[in-house]
Amino acid sequence: MEKREPSMNISIFGLGYVGCVGAACLAHLGHNVIGVDVSQSKVDLINEGRPTIIEKDIEELCRSAHRSGKLSATTDVQRAINTSDISFIAVGTPSTAEGHLNLNYIHTVARQIGSALRDKQGFHVIAIRSTVLPGTNNRVGEIIAEESGKQRNIDFAVVSNPEFLREGTSVHDFLNPPLTLIGSDSQKATQIFRSLYKDIHADFIETDIRVAEIMKYVNNTFHALKIVFGNEVGNICKALDIDSHKVMDIFCRDRQLNISPYYFKPGFAYGGSCLPKDTRALRTLAHDNYISVPVIEHIEKSNDLQKQKAVKLISKYGCRNVGILGLSFKAGTDDLRCSPIVDVVETLLGKGFNISIYDKNVKISELTGTNREFIMAKIPHLQHFVTDNLDDVITASDVIVVTNKETEFNDILSRYPGKIIVDLVRAWEDIDYSGVYEGLSWGNINTHASQAASLNREIIGSEY
Ligand SMILES: NC(=O)c1ccc[n+]([C@@H]2O[C@H](COP(=O)([O-])OP(=O)(O)OC[C@H]3O[C@@H](n4cnc5c(N)ncnc54)[C@H](O)[C@@H]3O)[C@@H](O)[C@H]2O)c1
């Protein structure tokens, strides 16, 4: 006989779109679910076997879950906590008039759960299902600890478990999510969630709480960007009497560069002979046809900001001797045209920094054509700064800037301790470096104790 895992006892706070769908689906998966809401009418609906929302398939799920005794609801927080071991928070997180996140409902529920946990025995997991900014789980953990007098990760855990459903297809999306994401710092809580979601056939991803918290915002902002980009392309195409749907159909068929993980990793500005020229051309074409394309228009501005950010990062240590590892626009080429590091070097030279440059592919005397014209117009005296000896550049410099992923840079951390390394391209995934390491667009990946501690202090200071 097939061995079935025992069902779990779950309370869900908030019986709106997310809470009602979660309650019905978890009960459908065989768990015992009690919903909690401040709205008596929503509680009554669930207790009559009816959903609080209109959604495909939800009526039948609520009816059968209620009939089998797996789904009920209450306004009594203590009763819900006493009869469950896992509590989901699915209350609203609306925007304030200024665009900030209103966490009042979340904090109220945290206080209620904390106070109810005071007299309850056993380990309890609280999962935040609502969309919340990084730092919220931490604050909820503090509130629950204060109210309950219990210890986080010993008596209870708070995990982030963001919801990826879309209204209209929410039951299907709950049961078939793109992935299941748990942000957790408790192995025990993570194991409980693995078991809870064992019948959901999607990758189970366990990560840091703050990573999980920001994911939903990154996802939704990207979805919004896709829509706006498609519309701007459509508006340009319409002005030129081109069928935009044919264009975007073909666009979507490129699964190597367009609809793919390519180009998504945070790093340095784009450059080279094509991206700067072609984005500018499309923007100008739109302008010439009186089509406003604010997203496309601001791509180059954002790219320029990334170069300015690199200048600031290199300058912030107050050291005048800077070594640049890699001058061309990417590894494995001598193409300097629109290489973003050339702009950075130009700015640093203007500010009086002592620059030395190493790039095994760039031989100034051998540059020809537009490549030579470009660099001579930008930095005519470039030959004074470029050497073909990596060791000379690093020895002469206090700040080392890594601008591409040439394999010969892999071991510079072990060979040159005590430098300041500015990494523009995430040359290493995680490192243990006794010097200073800072990435352009990522937090500290340095596992060396002193640097990790300084990062923790910075993060704590930024939480609310
Ligand atoms: N709607 C979606 O498609 C969707 C998808 C993913 C994530 N989310 C996020 O999930 C969260 C909930 O969204 P929603 O659309 O379900 O909101 P909703 O407004 O439909 O439901 C929230 C429910 O919480 C209840 N509530 C408020 N205070 C409470 C308290 N102290 N105790 C118990 N219940 C309380 C309200 O009465 C309401 O029924 C939000 O953070 C939202 O951003 C929503």
Short mmCIF file of C-alpha atoms and ligand atoms in Angstrom, two decimals:
data_model
loop_
_atom_site.label_atom_id
_atom_site.label_comp_id
_atom_site.label_asym_id
_atom_site.label_seq_id
_atom_site.Cartn_x
_atom_site.Cartn_y
_atom_site.Cartn_z
CA MET A 1 0.00 0.00 0.00
CA GLU A 2 1.27 3.50 -0.85
CA LYS A 3 2.59 5.29 2.25
CA ARG A 4 0.91 8.68 2.66
CA GLU A 5 2.60 11.47 4.59
CA PRO A 6 0.40 12.61 7.47
CA SER A 7 -1.64 15.73 6.70
CA MET A 8 -0.57 18.96 8.33
CA ASN A 9 -2.55 21.45 10.39
CA ILE A 10 -2.52 24.90 8.84
CA SER A 11 -3.98 28.31 9.65
CA ILE A 12 -4.22 31.01 6.99
CA PHE A 13 -4.53 34.66 8.03
CA GLY A 14 -6.36 36.71 5.41
CA LEU A 15 -9.06 35.12 3.25
CA GLY A 16 -8.80 37.33 0.17
CA TYR A 17 -7.48 36.21 -3.22
CA VAL A 18 -4.26 34.68 -1.96
CA GLY A 19 -5.61 33.30 1.32
CA CYS A 20 -8.80 31.78 -0.07
CA VAL A 21 -7.02 30.07 -2.97
CA GLY A 22 -4.26 28.82 -0.66
CA ALA A 23 -6.77 27.53 1.88
CA ALA A 24 -8.85 25.67 -0.71
CA CYS A 25 -5.82 24.20 -2.50
CA LEU A 26 -3.99 23.08 0.65
CA ALA A 27 -7.20 21.44 1.90
CA HIS A 28 -7.57 19.84 -1.55
CA LEU A 29 -4.03 18.42 -1.10
CA GLY A 30 -5.28 16.72 2.10
CA HIS A 31 -4.23 19.15 4.83
CA ASN A 32 -6.46 20.45 7.64
CA VAL A 33 -6.93 24.17 7.05
CA ILE A 34 -8.49 26.84 9.21
CA GLY A 35 -8.82 30.32 7.70
CA VAL A 36 -8.78 33.50 9.79
CA ASP A 37 -10.15 36.86 8.75
CA VAL A 38 -11.35 40.04 10.47
CA SER A 39 -14.30 40.01 8.08
CA GLN A 40 -17.14 37.96 9.59
CA SER A 41 -18.83 37.68 6.20
CA LYS A 42 -15.72 36.04 4.64
CA VAL A 43 -15.48 33.62 7.56
CA ASP A 44 -19.19 32.77 7.14
CA LEU A 45 -18.74 32.09 3.42
CA ILE A 46 -15.91 29.61 4.05
CA ASN A 47 -17.95 27.91 6.78
CA GLU A 48 -20.78 27.48 4.26
CA GLY A 49 -18.33 25.83 1.84
CA ARG A 50 -18.25 28.87 -0.44
CA PRO A 51 -15.26 30.90 -1.66
CA THR A 52 -14.73 34.57 -0.76
CA ILE A 53 -13.72 35.39 -4.35
CA ILE A 54 -14.71 34.57 -7.91
CA GLU A 55 -12.11 32.36 -9.61
CA LYS A 56 -12.12 29.41 -11.96
CA ASP A 57 -12.50 26.05 -10.08
CA ILE A 58 -12.50 27.63 -6.60
CA GLU A 59 -16.20 26.95 -5.86
CA GLU A 60 -15.84 23.20 -6.29
CA LEU A 61 -12.60 23.07 -4.26
CA CYS A 62 -14.16 25.01 -1.35
CA ARG A 63 -17.32 22.92 -1.42
CA SER A 64 -15.56 19.55 -1.38
CA ALA A 65 -12.90 20.61 1.14
CA HIS A 66 -15.60 21.92 3.48
CA ARG A 67 -17.71 18.78 3.03
CA SER A 68 -14.75 16.53 3.91
CA GLY A 69 -14.13 18.59 7.07
CA LYS A 70 -10.72 19.80 5.83
CA LEU A 71 -11.63 23.50 5.53
CA SER A 72 -13.20 25.89 8.03
CA ALA A 73 -12.73 29.50 9.14
CA THR A 74 -12.86 31.64 12.27
CA THR A 75 -12.28 35.15 13.58
CA ASP A 76 -10.73 33.63 16.71
CA VAL A 77 -6.93 33.84 16.39
CA GLN A 78 -6.22 31.77 19.51
CA ARG A 79 -8.36 28.91 18.24
CA ALA A 80 -6.63 28.99 14.84
CA ILE A 81 -3.15 28.96 16.40
CA ASN A 82 -4.02 26.21 18.89
CA THR A 83 -5.24 23.94 16.09
CA SER A 84 -2.32 24.50 13.68
CA ASP A 85 1.46 24.09 13.42
CA ILE A 86 1.94 26.25 10.34
CA SER A 87 0.44 29.73 9.89
CA PHE A 88 0.40 31.54 6.56
CA ILE A 89 0.13 35.32 6.54
CA ALA A 90 -1.81 36.39 3.44
CA VAL A 91 -3.19 39.78 4.45
CA GLY A 92 -3.02 42.80 2.16
CA THR A 93 0.11 44.97 1.77
CA PRO A 94 -1.29 48.03 -0.02
CA SER A 95 0.71 51.09 -1.13
CA THR A 96 0.64 54.26 0.94
CA ALA A 97 -0.21 57.52 -0.87
CA GLU A 98 3.58 58.11 -1.24
CA GLY A 99 4.15 54.66 -2.77
CA HIS A 100 5.64 53.02 0.33
CA LEU A 101 4.44 49.66 1.55
CA ASN A 102 1.77 49.72 4.26
CA LEU A 103 2.72 46.91 6.62
CA ASN A 104 0.07 47.67 9.25
CA TYR A 105 -1.95 44.52 8.51
CA ILE A 106 1.18 42.35 8.55
CA HIS A 107 2.37 43.77 11.87
CA THR A 108 -1.10 43.46 13.43
CA VAL A 109 -1.30 39.79 12.45
CA ALA A 110 2.25 39.24 13.75
CA ARG A 111 1.23 40.67 17.14
CA GLN A 112 -1.92 38.50 17.20
CA ILE A 113 0.00 35.34 16.30
CA GLY A 114 2.74 36.15 18.84
CA SER A 115 0.27 36.67 21.64
CA ALA A 116 -1.59 33.44 20.77
CA LEU A 117 1.68 31.47 20.67
CA ARG A 118 2.46 32.44 24.28
CA ASP A 119 0.49 29.49 25.69
CA LYS A 120 0.94 27.05 22.82
CA GLN A 121 3.34 24.12 23.00
CA GLY A 122 5.38 22.83 20.07
CA PHE A 123 7.35 24.28 17.16
CA HIS A 124 5.32 26.68 14.99
CA VAL A 125 6.21 27.94 11.50
CA ILE A 126 4.92 31.29 10.29
CA ALA A 127 5.16 31.74 6.51
CA ILE A 128 4.73 35.15 4.94
CA ARG A 129 2.79 34.65 1.72
CA SER A 130 1.98 38.34 1.22
CA THR A 131 4.31 40.42 -0.94
CA VAL A 132 6.68 42.23 1.43
CA LEU A 133 9.96 44.13 1.11
CA PRO A 134 13.29 42.76 2.42
CA GLY A 135 13.53 43.07 6.19
CA THR A 136 9.85 42.32 6.87
CA ASN A 137 10.36 38.69 7.93
CA ASN A 138 12.99 39.84 10.38
CA ARG A 139 10.65 42.45 11.88
CA VAL A 140 7.77 39.95 12.05
CA GLY A 141 10.11 37.55 13.87
CA GLU A 142 10.97 40.26 16.39
CA ILE A 143 7.30 41.12 16.99
CA ILE A 144 6.36 37.47 17.48
CA ALA A 145 9.29 36.92 19.87
CA GLU A 146 8.29 40.01 21.90
CA GLU A 147 4.61 39.06 22.09
CA SER A 148 5.09 35.34 22.72
CA GLY A 149 8.17 35.46 24.95
CA LYS A 150 9.54 32.64 22.76
CA GLN A 151 12.75 32.31 20.75
CA ARG A 152 12.97 32.45 16.98
CA ASN A 153 14.36 29.29 15.36
CA ILE A 154 13.94 27.36 18.61
CA ASP A 155 10.22 27.68 19.43
CA PHE A 156 9.09 29.15 16.14
CA ALA A 157 10.42 30.12 12.69
CA VAL A 158 9.42 32.80 10.20
CA VAL A 159 9.93 31.91 6.54
CA SER A 160 9.27 33.73 3.31
CA ASN A 161 7.07 31.80 0.87
CA PRO A 162 5.99 34.27 -1.83
CA GLU A 163 2.91 33.58 -3.92
CA PHE A 164 3.24 33.55 -7.73
CA LEU A 165 -0.42 33.14 -8.73
CA ARG A 166 -2.24 35.27 -11.28
CA GLU A 167 -5.87 36.20 -10.72
CA GLY A 168 -8.11 34.40 -13.23
CA THR A 169 -5.96 31.25 -13.20
CA SER A 170 -5.04 31.25 -9.53
CA VAL A 171 -6.11 27.69 -8.61
CA HIS A 172 -4.18 26.27 -11.55
CA ASP A 173 -1.19 28.51 -10.71
CA PHE A 174 -1.21 27.42 -7.03
CA LEU A 175 -1.15 23.76 -7.99
CA ASN A 176 1.30 24.27 -10.90
CA PRO A 177 3.63 27.10 -9.87
CA PRO A 178 6.75 27.95 -11.89
CA LEU A 179 8.70 27.09 -8.72
CA THR A 180 8.25 26.81 -4.97
CA LEU A 181 10.39 29.31 -3.11
CA ILE A 182 11.27 29.24 0.57
CA GLY A 183 13.46 31.87 2.19
CA SER A 184 14.47 30.38 5.50
CA ASP A 185 17.14 30.40 8.19
CA SER A 186 15.68 27.34 9.94
CA GLN A 187 16.48 23.87 8.60
CA LYS A 188 13.55 22.48 10.58
CA ALA A 189 11.08 24.90 8.98
CA THR A 190 12.50 24.21 5.51
CA GLN A 191 12.03 20.46 5.99
CA ILE A 192 8.43 21.01 7.08
CA PHE A 193 7.79 23.03 3.92
CA ARG A 194 9.44 20.43 1.68
CA SER A 195 7.02 17.92 3.07
CA LEU A 196 4.04 20.31 2.86
CA TYR A 197 4.62 20.94 -0.86
CA LYS A 198 5.67 17.39 -1.79
CA ASP A 199 2.65 16.94 -4.10
CA ILE A 200 3.31 20.19 -5.95
CA HIS A 201 5.49 19.24 -8.91
CA ALA A 202 7.76 22.24 -9.20
CA ASP A 203 11.38 22.92 -8.29
CA PHE A 204 11.68 23.53 -4.57
CA ILE A 205 14.15 26.38 -4.11
CA GLU A 206 15.55 27.12 -0.69
CA THR A 207 17.31 30.45 -0.31
CA ASP A 208 18.11 33.36 2.04
CA ILE A 209 15.08 35.13 3.48
CA ARG A 210 16.00 38.49 1.94
CA VAL A 211 16.47 36.93 -1.51
CA ALA A 212 13.00 35.34 -1.30
CA GLU A 213 11.47 38.60 -0.08
CA ILE A 214 12.69 40.65 -3.03
CA MET A 215 11.88 38.00 -5.68
CA LYS A 216 8.22 38.91 -6.18
CA TYR A 217 9.10 42.56 -6.76
CA VAL A 218 11.80 41.62 -9.26
CA ASN A 219 9.40 39.25 -11.06
CA ASN A 220 6.51 41.69 -11.24
CA THR A 221 8.67 44.63 -12.27
CA PHE A 222 10.12 42.52 -15.07
CA HIS A 223 6.64 41.46 -16.17
CA ALA A 224 5.64 45.14 -16.26
CA LEU A 225 8.82 45.94 -18.24
CA LYS A 226 8.00 43.20 -20.78
CA ILE A 227 4.53 44.67 -21.32
CA VAL A 228 5.80 48.22 -21.70
CA PHE A 229 8.66 47.18 -24.00
CA GLY A 230 6.28 45.20 -26.23
CA ASN A 231 3.94 48.19 -26.38
CA GLU A 232 6.72 50.65 -27.26
CA VAL A 233 7.95 48.34 -30.05
CA GLY A 234 4.34 48.04 -31.20
CA ASN A 235 3.90 51.81 -31.31
CA ILE A 236 7.05 52.25 -33.43
CA CYS A 237 5.99 49.41 -35.74
CA LYS A 238 2.50 50.87 -36.20
CA ALA A 239 3.95 54.25 -37.22
CA LEU A 240 5.99 52.41 -39.90
CA ASP A 241 3.02 50.25 -40.99
CA ILE A 242 4.76 47.08 -39.78
CA ASP A 243 2.77 44.29 -38.09
CA SER A 244 4.11 44.40 -34.52
CA HIS A 245 2.71 40.96 -33.70
CA LYS A 246 4.74 39.40 -36.49
CA VAL A 247 7.79 41.20 -35.08
CA MET A 248 7.26 40.07 -31.49
CA ASP A 249 6.34 36.51 -32.56
CA ILE A 250 9.72 36.23 -34.26
CA PHE A 251 11.38 37.99 -31.31
CA CYS A 252 9.99 35.32 -28.97
CA ARG A 253 11.22 32.49 -31.17
CA ASP A 254 14.83 33.39 -30.38
CA ARG A 255 15.32 31.30 -27.26
CA GLN A 256 19.09 31.74 -27.22
CA LEU A 257 19.44 35.46 -26.69
CA ASN A 258 15.92 36.93 -26.34
CA ILE A 259 13.75 34.62 -24.21
CA SER A 260 16.60 33.10 -22.24
CA PRO A 261 18.77 33.65 -19.14
CA TYR A 262 21.31 35.46 -21.35
CA TYR A 263 22.15 39.10 -20.49
CA PHE A 264 20.38 38.96 -17.12
CA LYS A 265 23.23 38.81 -14.64
CA PRO A 266 24.05 42.10 -12.89
CA GLY A 267 27.44 43.38 -14.00
CA PHE A 268 29.10 46.15 -15.95
CA ALA A 269 27.58 48.45 -18.59
CA TYR A 270 27.04 47.14 -22.11
CA GLY A 271 29.30 48.30 -24.92
CA GLY A 272 30.75 47.14 -28.21
CA SER A 273 29.98 48.07 -31.75
CA CYS A 274 26.31 47.00 -31.84
CA LEU A 275 24.21 47.53 -28.68
CA PRO A 276 24.99 51.26 -28.19
CA LYS A 277 24.57 52.03 -31.92
CA ASP A 278 21.38 50.05 -32.45
CA THR A 279 19.48 51.11 -29.32
CA ARG A 280 20.28 54.71 -30.26
CA ALA A 281 19.04 54.11 -33.83
CA LEU A 282 15.70 52.63 -32.69
CA ARG A 283 15.20 55.48 -30.24
CA THR A 284 15.91 58.05 -32.97
CA LEU A 285 13.59 56.26 -35.39
CA ALA A 286 10.80 56.52 -32.79
CA HIS A 287 11.60 60.18 -32.22
CA ASP A 288 11.56 60.95 -35.97
CA ASN A 289 8.08 59.39 -36.12
CA TYR A 290 6.83 61.37 -33.10
CA ILE A 291 6.49 58.22 -31.02
CA SER A 292 7.28 58.60 -27.34
CA VAL A 293 9.30 55.62 -26.03
CA PRO A 294 10.40 56.48 -22.48
CA VAL A 295 11.61 52.99 -21.60
CA ILE A 296 13.70 52.53 -24.75
CA GLU A 297 14.92 56.10 -24.42
CA HIS A 298 16.24 55.58 -20.91
CA ILE A 299 18.21 52.41 -21.65
CA GLU A 300 21.34 54.35 -22.58
CA LYS A 301 20.94 56.65 -19.56
CA SER A 302 20.81 53.65 -17.26
CA ASN A 303 23.89 52.23 -18.97
CA ASP A 304 25.78 55.52 -18.49
CA LEU A 305 24.83 55.51 -14.80
CA GLN A 306 26.45 52.09 -14.46
CA LYS A 307 29.74 53.55 -15.75
CA GLN A 308 29.46 56.48 -13.32
CA LYS A 309 28.80 53.99 -10.52
CA ALA A 310 32.04 52.20 -11.45
CA VAL A 311 33.98 55.51 -11.29
CA LYS A 312 32.53 56.26 -7.84
CA LEU A 313 33.34 52.79 -6.56
CA ILE A 314 36.93 52.94 -7.80
CA SER A 315 37.40 56.47 -6.37
CA LYS A 316 35.81 55.86 -2.99
CA TYR A 317 38.87 54.21 -1.42
CA GLY A 318 40.97 57.40 -1.85
CA CYS A 319 43.86 55.51 -3.53
CA ARG A 320 45.45 57.14 -6.57
CA ASN A 321 47.09 54.08 -8.17
CA VAL A 322 44.52 52.09 -10.11
CA GLY A 323 45.15 48.96 -12.19
CA ILE A 324 42.66 48.05 -14.90
CA LEU A 325 42.49 44.39 -15.91
CA GLY A 326 40.81 44.25 -19.30
CA LEU A 327 40.21 47.18 -21.66
CA SER A 328 38.23 45.71 -24.57
CA PHE A 329 34.44 45.47 -24.31
CA LYS A 330 34.54 41.78 -23.41
CA ALA A 331 37.00 38.94 -22.88
CA GLY A 332 38.62 37.36 -25.92
CA THR A 333 38.55 40.37 -28.27
CA ASP A 334 40.65 43.46 -28.96
CA ASP A 335 37.54 45.49 -29.87
CA LEU A 336 37.70 48.75 -27.93
CA ARG A 337 34.78 50.42 -29.72
CA CYS A 338 32.30 51.67 -27.13
CA SER A 339 34.03 49.60 -24.47
CA PRO A 340 32.50 50.96 -21.26
CA ILE A 341 35.78 50.70 -19.32
CA VAL A 342 37.36 53.12 -21.81
CA ASP A 343 34.89 55.80 -20.63
CA VAL A 344 35.70 54.95 -17.01
CA VAL A 345 39.47 55.21 -17.68
CA GLU A 346 38.96 58.53 -19.52
CA THR A 347 37.09 59.93 -16.48
CA LEU A 348 39.67 58.61 -13.99
CA LEU A 349 42.54 60.10 -16.01
CA GLY A 350 40.70 63.44 -15.99
CA LYS A 351 40.48 63.21 -12.21
CA GLY A 352 44.27 62.70 -11.94
CA PHE A 353 44.40 58.98 -11.07
CA ASN A 354 47.56 57.04 -11.96
CA ILE A 355 46.28 54.35 -14.29
CA SER A 356 47.97 51.21 -15.55
CA ILE A 357 46.17 48.82 -17.86
CA TYR A 358 46.63 45.16 -18.77
CA ASP A 359 44.75 43.47 -21.60
CA LYS A 360 46.49 40.57 -23.35
CA ASN A 361 44.40 41.09 -26.49
CA VAL A 362 45.03 44.80 -26.96
CA LYS A 363 48.28 45.73 -28.71
CA ILE A 364 48.10 49.47 -29.36
CA SER A 365 50.51 49.36 -32.32
CA GLU A 366 48.41 46.65 -34.00
CA LEU A 367 45.01 48.37 -33.71
CA THR A 368 43.52 49.31 -37.07
CA GLY A 369 40.45 50.91 -38.69
CA THR A 370 37.50 52.18 -36.65
CA ASN A 371 38.84 50.41 -33.59
CA ARG A 372 42.01 52.54 -33.67
CA GLU A 373 40.09 55.73 -34.58
CA PHE A 374 37.74 55.24 -31.64
CA ILE A 375 40.44 54.82 -29.01
CA MET A 376 42.69 57.56 -30.41
CA ALA A 377 39.80 60.02 -30.25
CA LYS A 378 39.12 59.07 -26.61
CA ILE A 379 42.59 58.50 -25.12
CA PRO A 380 45.29 59.48 -27.67
CA HIS A 381 48.15 58.80 -25.20
CA LEU A 382 46.84 55.32 -24.30
CA GLN A 383 50.21 53.65 -24.98
CA HIS A 384 51.62 55.31 -21.82
CA PHE A 385 49.23 53.34 -19.61
CA VAL A 386 49.08 49.92 -21.26
CA THR A 387 51.62 47.21 -20.46
CA ASP A 388 51.69 43.54 -21.39
CA ASN A 389 52.75 42.47 -17.91
CA LEU A 390 49.92 41.60 -15.55
CA ASP A 391 52.25 41.41 -12.55
CA ASP A 392 53.60 44.95 -13.15
CA VAL A 393 50.07 46.40 -13.25
CA ILE A 394 48.97 44.72 -10.04
CA THR A 395 52.15 45.48 -8.14
CA ALA A 396 51.99 49.18 -9.10
CA SER A 397 48.32 49.54 -8.05
CA ASP A 398 46.39 49.75 -4.79
CA VAL A 399 42.97 49.35 -6.41
CA ILE A 400 42.61 46.54 -8.97
CA VAL A 401 39.61 46.75 -11.28
CA VAL A 402 38.51 43.50 -12.95
CA THR A 403 36.49 44.28 -16.07
CA ASN A 404 36.13 40.89 -17.76
CA LYS A 405 36.29 37.18 -17.03
CA GLU A 406 39.62 36.25 -18.65
CA THR A 407 40.74 32.98 -17.03
CA GLU A 408 44.19 34.41 -16.31
CA PHE A 409 42.57 36.64 -13.63
CA ASN A 410 41.17 33.64 -11.71
CA ASP A 411 44.02 33.31 -9.25
CA ILE A 412 44.90 36.95 -8.60
CA LEU A 413 43.20 36.84 -5.18
CA SER A 414 45.56 34.14 -3.91
CA ARG A 415 48.60 35.66 -5.64
CA TYR A 416 48.09 39.24 -4.46
CA PRO A 417 46.74 39.46 -0.92
CA GLY A 418 45.92 42.78 0.74
CA LYS A 419 44.80 44.75 -2.34
CA ILE A 420 41.48 46.49 -2.96
CA ILE A 421 39.64 44.50 -5.61
CA VAL A 422 36.81 46.18 -7.49
CA ASP A 423 34.93 43.53 -9.46
CA LEU A 424 32.73 44.85 -12.27
CA VAL A 425 31.76 41.46 -13.70
CA ARG A 426 31.35 38.98 -10.80
CA ALA A 427 34.61 37.29 -11.70
CA TRP A 428 34.24 34.96 -8.68
CA GLU A 429 31.11 33.40 -7.16
CA ASP A 430 32.28 33.52 -3.57
CA ILE A 431 35.69 34.31 -2.19
CA ASP A 432 37.73 34.31 0.97
CA TYR A 433 39.99 37.33 0.48
CA SER A 434 41.86 39.05 3.28
CA GLY A 435 42.04 42.32 1.34
CA VAL A 436 39.07 44.44 0.40
CA TYR A 437 36.64 43.08 -2.19
CA GLU A 438 33.67 44.96 -3.58
CA GLY A 439 31.36 44.09 -6.46
CA LEU A 440 29.67 46.68 -8.67
CA SER A 441 26.07 45.49 -8.29
CA TRP A 442 26.03 42.81 -5.62
CA GLY A 443 26.50 42.58 -1.88
CA ASN A 444 29.62 41.19 -0.33
CA ILE A 445 30.38 37.66 -1.48
CA ASN A 446 33.55 37.64 0.58
CA THR A 447 33.43 34.91 3.21
CA HIS A 448 36.42 36.37 5.10
CA ALA A 449 35.20 37.04 8.63
CA SER A 450 36.12 40.73 8.95
CA GLN A 451 34.46 41.68 5.65
CA ALA A 452 31.33 39.59 6.29
CA ALA A 453 30.91 41.31 9.66
CA SER A 454 31.21 44.77 8.12
CA LEU A 455 28.54 43.84 5.54
CA ASN A 456 26.18 42.58 8.26
CA ARG A 457 26.48 45.91 10.04
CA GLU A 458 25.60 47.77 6.83
CA ILE A 459 22.54 45.58 6.20
CA ILE A 460 21.20 45.88 9.72
CA GLY A 461 21.50 49.66 9.44
CA SER A 462 19.41 49.64 6.25
CA GLU A 463 16.49 47.60 7.57
CA TYR A 464 13.36 49.22 8.83
N1 LIG B 1 -4.05 39.09 -5.61
C1 LIG B 1 -3.03 38.54 -6.23
O1 LIG B 1 -3.09 38.15 -7.39
C2 LIG B 1 -1.75 38.35 -5.49
C3 LIG B 1 -0.78 37.47 -6.02
C4 LIG B 1 0.39 37.27 -5.32
C5 LIG B 1 0.63 37.95 -4.14
N2 LIG B 1 -0.31 38.82 -3.66
C6 LIG B 1 -0.03 39.48 -2.37
O2 LIG B 1 -0.70 38.76 -1.36
C7 LIG B 1 -1.20 39.65 -0.35
C8 LIG B 1 -2.70 39.52 -0.19
O3 LIG B 1 -3.30 39.91 -1.43
P1 LIG B 1 -4.86 39.65 -1.68
O4 LIG B 1 -5.11 40.10 -3.08
O5 LIG B 1 -5.22 38.28 -1.28
O6 LIG B 1 -5.49 40.71 -0.64
P2 LIG B 1 -7.03 40.87 -0.23
O7 LIG B 1 -7.22 42.30 0.10
O8 LIG B 1 -7.90 40.22 -1.26
O9 LIG B 1 -7.15 40.00 1.10
C9 LIG B 1 -6.58 40.37 2.31
C10 LIG B 1 -7.46 39.82 3.44
O10 LIG B 1 -6.79 40.04 4.69
C11 LIG B 1 -7.79 40.28 5.64
N3 LIG B 1 -7.20 40.83 6.86
C12 LIG B 1 -6.75 42.08 7.11
N4 LIG B 1 -6.29 42.19 8.37
C13 LIG B 1 -6.42 40.96 8.92
C14 LIG B 1 -6.12 40.43 10.21
N5 LIG B 1 -5.57 41.17 11.17
N6 LIG B 1 -6.38 39.12 10.44
C15 LIG B 1 -6.92 38.35 9.48
N7 LIG B 1 -7.24 38.80 8.24
C16 LIG B 1 -7.00 40.09 7.98
C17 LIG B 1 -8.76 41.19 4.92
O11 LIG B 1 -10.02 41.25 5.56
C18 LIG B 1 -8.81 40.52 3.56
O12 LIG B 1 -9.83 39.54 3.49
C19 LIG B 1 -0.70 41.03 -0.76
O13 LIG B 1 0.55 41.27 -0.18
C20 LIG B 1 -0.54 40.90 -2.26
O14 LIG B 1 0.39 41.85 -2.77
C21 LIG B 1 -1.50 39.01 -4.29
#
